[in-house]
C-alpha cells in the first residue's frame, strides 16, 4: 500500500510538472512579439511536405542505425567491464561508435575497405560474440539529473525535429565543406586523408576528419548515399548526445542534480542552435564532455579512463581547438591530482593523455597538408591506442583522500576564473558580458558558492570548469599579445580563429557548469520544485526580446523555437534557387551528369574539375556540384569577393580568373562554365566536347580523349 501510494504521488507530481511546463511553453510562445510572433502564427509553410518523405526516411534509417551501433558498442563495453553501469555504457557506446568511425576511416579508408559491408560485418561479428557471451544488465530508475537531461532533450526536439525534417541540406552557408567531404567518401568508398576536400572554397585547415568520418560511417551504415542527408539526419541525435554528455560532465564535477541543471542551461548558450549545421566546432563538444567526464570522475575505472582518452583524441580530430583545449584542461587536472592521488596512477593517466594526442595527431598533417604515405597515420593512431591501453589497464579506484593542500589548490583556479570573468576590460570577459550576460552572472554566482562552500564533496571538482575558462583567457592573451602569431596567411587566420572559437564556443559552454551549481544549491537548501521552475522560466519565457542574431547572443528558448519553426517552414536558403536543396533543378541535373561519368569510370578520386564562375558568394546562386558528387572542384572566379589569398580563402582552390590560362594549359579532364563568361576567355579550348548544356547557363565540357568509344571500335579491341 505504501509503495503504491508513493508511486501514485510520483505520477501526480510528474503530471503536474509536465502540465506546468506545457503551460509555460504556450505562454512563452504567445508572448512573442514582432517578427517572432509572425514566424510562429502568420507564416505559412512552403515546400516542407515536398522534402518530408526524403528527410523523414533518411532520419528513420540513420537514427535506427546509430541507436543499433550504440547499443552493440555499449553492450560490448558492459561485457568487458560489468561495473561500468548501464548509463555510462550507453554514453560510452555512442562515443565508441564515433571513435570507431574515426579510427576505422583512417585505418581502412585509404585502402578502400571503409564501406557499408565492412561496417555491417564488424557489427554482426560483435552481435554474435555478445549472443555467446551476454552481459548482465542492471536497470535502475532514472535519476533526477537524468530526468532533467531528458527534459532538455524534449525541449530541444520541439523545434529541432522540424528543422531536421525540413532541411535536406545543412542550414548554414559556411557548413557545406562538411557534406562535400562526406559525399566524397560515400561516392568513391575511399577516404584519402590528404585529398578529402572536394569543396575547394576554404583552406585545408578547415577540414575536420573526426566529424566527416562519423557522418560517412552513419551514411554507409544507414544506406544513405547523399552526404547532405547523412549530415542533416544526424541533427537531432547529435543534439541529444551533446545534452547527455553535458549532463555526464556536470555529474562528474558537481553531482547528479547539478549535471541535469547543466544540461538545461545549454539553452542559455547557443551551442545547440549552432550544432544544427553539423560543423566540427559545435559537435566536438559531445566528445569533449564525455572525455573529460570519464577522466575526472571520482569512480575511476580502466574502461572509463580508456574511453575518455579516446574521446578526447577523436575530439581533437573533430575540431583541433576544442580537442586541444580539452586535452590541456585534463593535463592541468592531472597536475593538481598529484596532491591527492598516488603518483604512479597520475603518471598512468598521463600516458593515456599522450595516447589521446597521438590518436588525434593526424589532424595536424592533414590541416597543414604535410602529406605522409600510408600507413604512417594509422601507425601513429595504433601507437596512441596502445599507450592508452597500457596506461589504463592497471588503474585502481581513486583513493578517498582529501588533503588540505589539495582542497586549497582546487580553490585557486576557481578564484582566478572568478576574477577573470569579473574583469570588464577589453577581452573575453567583456565579450561574455555582451553576448551572454545572464549566463555569465549565474556562472559567477556559482563560482562564488564554490569558493565559500565546499559541501557537498562533489562540488570541489567544479574547478575543472574553472581551468577550462582560464585556458580561454590565456588563449586570448596569447593571441592579442602576438605571442601565437604565425607566418603566412593561413597561419594568421588560424591563430585569429582561436579567439573567435573561445569567445563563441569554449568559454560560453563552460559557463554552464558553475551556473548549474547555483541551481543545485537552491535545490538542496531551499526548494526542489522552485529551483527547477525558476530555471525553466528563466530559460523559456521571453522576458526581453531585443533584435539580435540568435546564433551569437543568448536568447529565450521561445525565440529559438520560433526561429527554428521558420526555418522548417520556409527553408534556410532563402537567397538560393531552391530554399531547401540550394541548387536549381538544372544545377542538380549537372550533378547527375557528373555521377554518370563516375559510374562510367571516367571520373575518379584523381579528377579535378575546372569551374569558371562569375562569383563565389555562397548565399548567391553558385554551382555546388562538389557537395552532391564529392568531385574535386577547382574554382576560378571572374569577380572575386576580396583577396583570395587571405583569410579563410588562403590555401584554398578558389583562384582569380587570371590563373585560368595556366589551368587550361594543363588540359583538365572536365571544365564547367556557369553563366556566360566574357568572350576573351575563349571557352572551351580546342579538344573538348560539350556533354551538358542548360540553355547556356551551365555548360559542362569533357576532354575529347575521355569520350566513350563507339561500340564497333570497342568490339574490335
mmCIF file of N, CA and C in Angstrom, residues 39 141 143 182 231 247 252 334 398 402 415 467 473 621 671 717:
data_model
loop_
_atom_site.group_PDB
_atom_site.id
_atom_site.type_symbol
_atom_site.label_atom_id
_atom_site.label_comp_id
_atom_site.label_asym_id
_atom_site.label_seq_id
_atom_site.Cartn_x
_atom_site.Cartn_y
_atom_site.Cartn_z
ATOM 1 N N UNK A 39 6.492 34.725 -37.208
ATOM 2 C CA UNK A 39 7.115 33.478 -37.642
ATOM 3 C C UNK A 39 6.310 32.266 -37.169
ATOM 4 N N UNK A 141 16.018 2.889 -11.987
ATOM 5 C CA UNK A 141 15.160 4.032 -12.349
ATOM 6 C C UNK A 141 16.013 5.247 -12.702
ATOM 7 N N UNK A 143 17.611 8.740 -12.586
ATOM 8 C CA UNK A 143 17.915 9.672 -11.504
ATOM 9 C C UNK A 143 17.292 11.030 -11.806
ATOM 10 N N UNK A 182 32.022 14.440 -46.850
ATOM 11 C CA UNK A 182 31.300 13.186 -46.590
ATOM 12 C C UNK A 182 30.890 12.540 -47.910
ATOM 13 N N UNK A 231 24.446 14.184 -43.021
ATOM 14 C CA UNK A 231 24.757 15.212 -42.018
ATOM 15 C C UNK A 231 23.483 15.704 -41.337
ATOM 16 N N UNK A 247 25.311 16.586 -19.289
ATOM 17 C CA UNK A 247 24.831 16.068 -18.004
ATOM 18 C C UNK A 247 25.897 15.222 -17.332
ATOM 19 N N UNK A 252 29.951 14.470 -13.064
ATOM 20 C CA UNK A 252 31.308 14.189 -12.601
ATOM 21 C C UNK A 252 31.881 15.361 -11.812
ATOM 22 N N UNK A 334 45.435 16.661 -13.980
ATOM 23 C CA UNK A 334 46.361 15.629 -13.507
ATOM 24 C C UNK A 334 47.446 16.213 -12.613
ATOM 25 N N UNK A 398 40.112 5.510 -7.508
ATOM 26 C CA UNK A 398 40.743 6.700 -6.955
ATOM 27 C C UNK A 398 40.661 6.662 -5.428
ATOM 28 N N UNK A 402 41.469 13.496 0.972
ATOM 29 C CA UNK A 402 41.142 14.898 0.757
ATOM 30 C C UNK A 402 42.115 15.777 1.554
ATOM 31 N N UNK A 415 39.112 30.811 -7.994
ATOM 32 C CA UNK A 415 39.308 32.227 -7.701
ATOM 33 C C UNK A 415 39.826 32.976 -8.923
ATOM 34 N N UNK A 467 39.271 25.749 -14.727
ATOM 35 C CA UNK A 467 40.504 25.618 -15.509
ATOM 36 C C UNK A 467 40.226 25.815 -16.992
ATOM 37 N N UNK A 473 40.898 32.454 -21.349
ATOM 38 C CA UNK A 473 41.528 33.746 -21.111
ATOM 39 C C UNK A 473 42.992 33.752 -21.494
ATOM 40 N N UNK A 621 23.524 32.491 -56.148
ATOM 41 C CA UNK A 621 23.349 31.290 -56.952
ATOM 42 C C UNK A 621 24.718 30.842 -57.462
ATOM 43 N N UNK A 671 35.679 20.714 -67.714
ATOM 44 C CA UNK A 671 35.519 22.148 -67.479
ATOM 45 C C UNK A 671 34.029 22.425 -67.353
ATOM 46 N N UNK A 717 38.474 -4.207 -80.413
ATOM 47 C CA UNK A 717 39.550 -4.307 -79.445
ATOM 48 C C UNK A 717 39.395 -5.550 -78.579
#
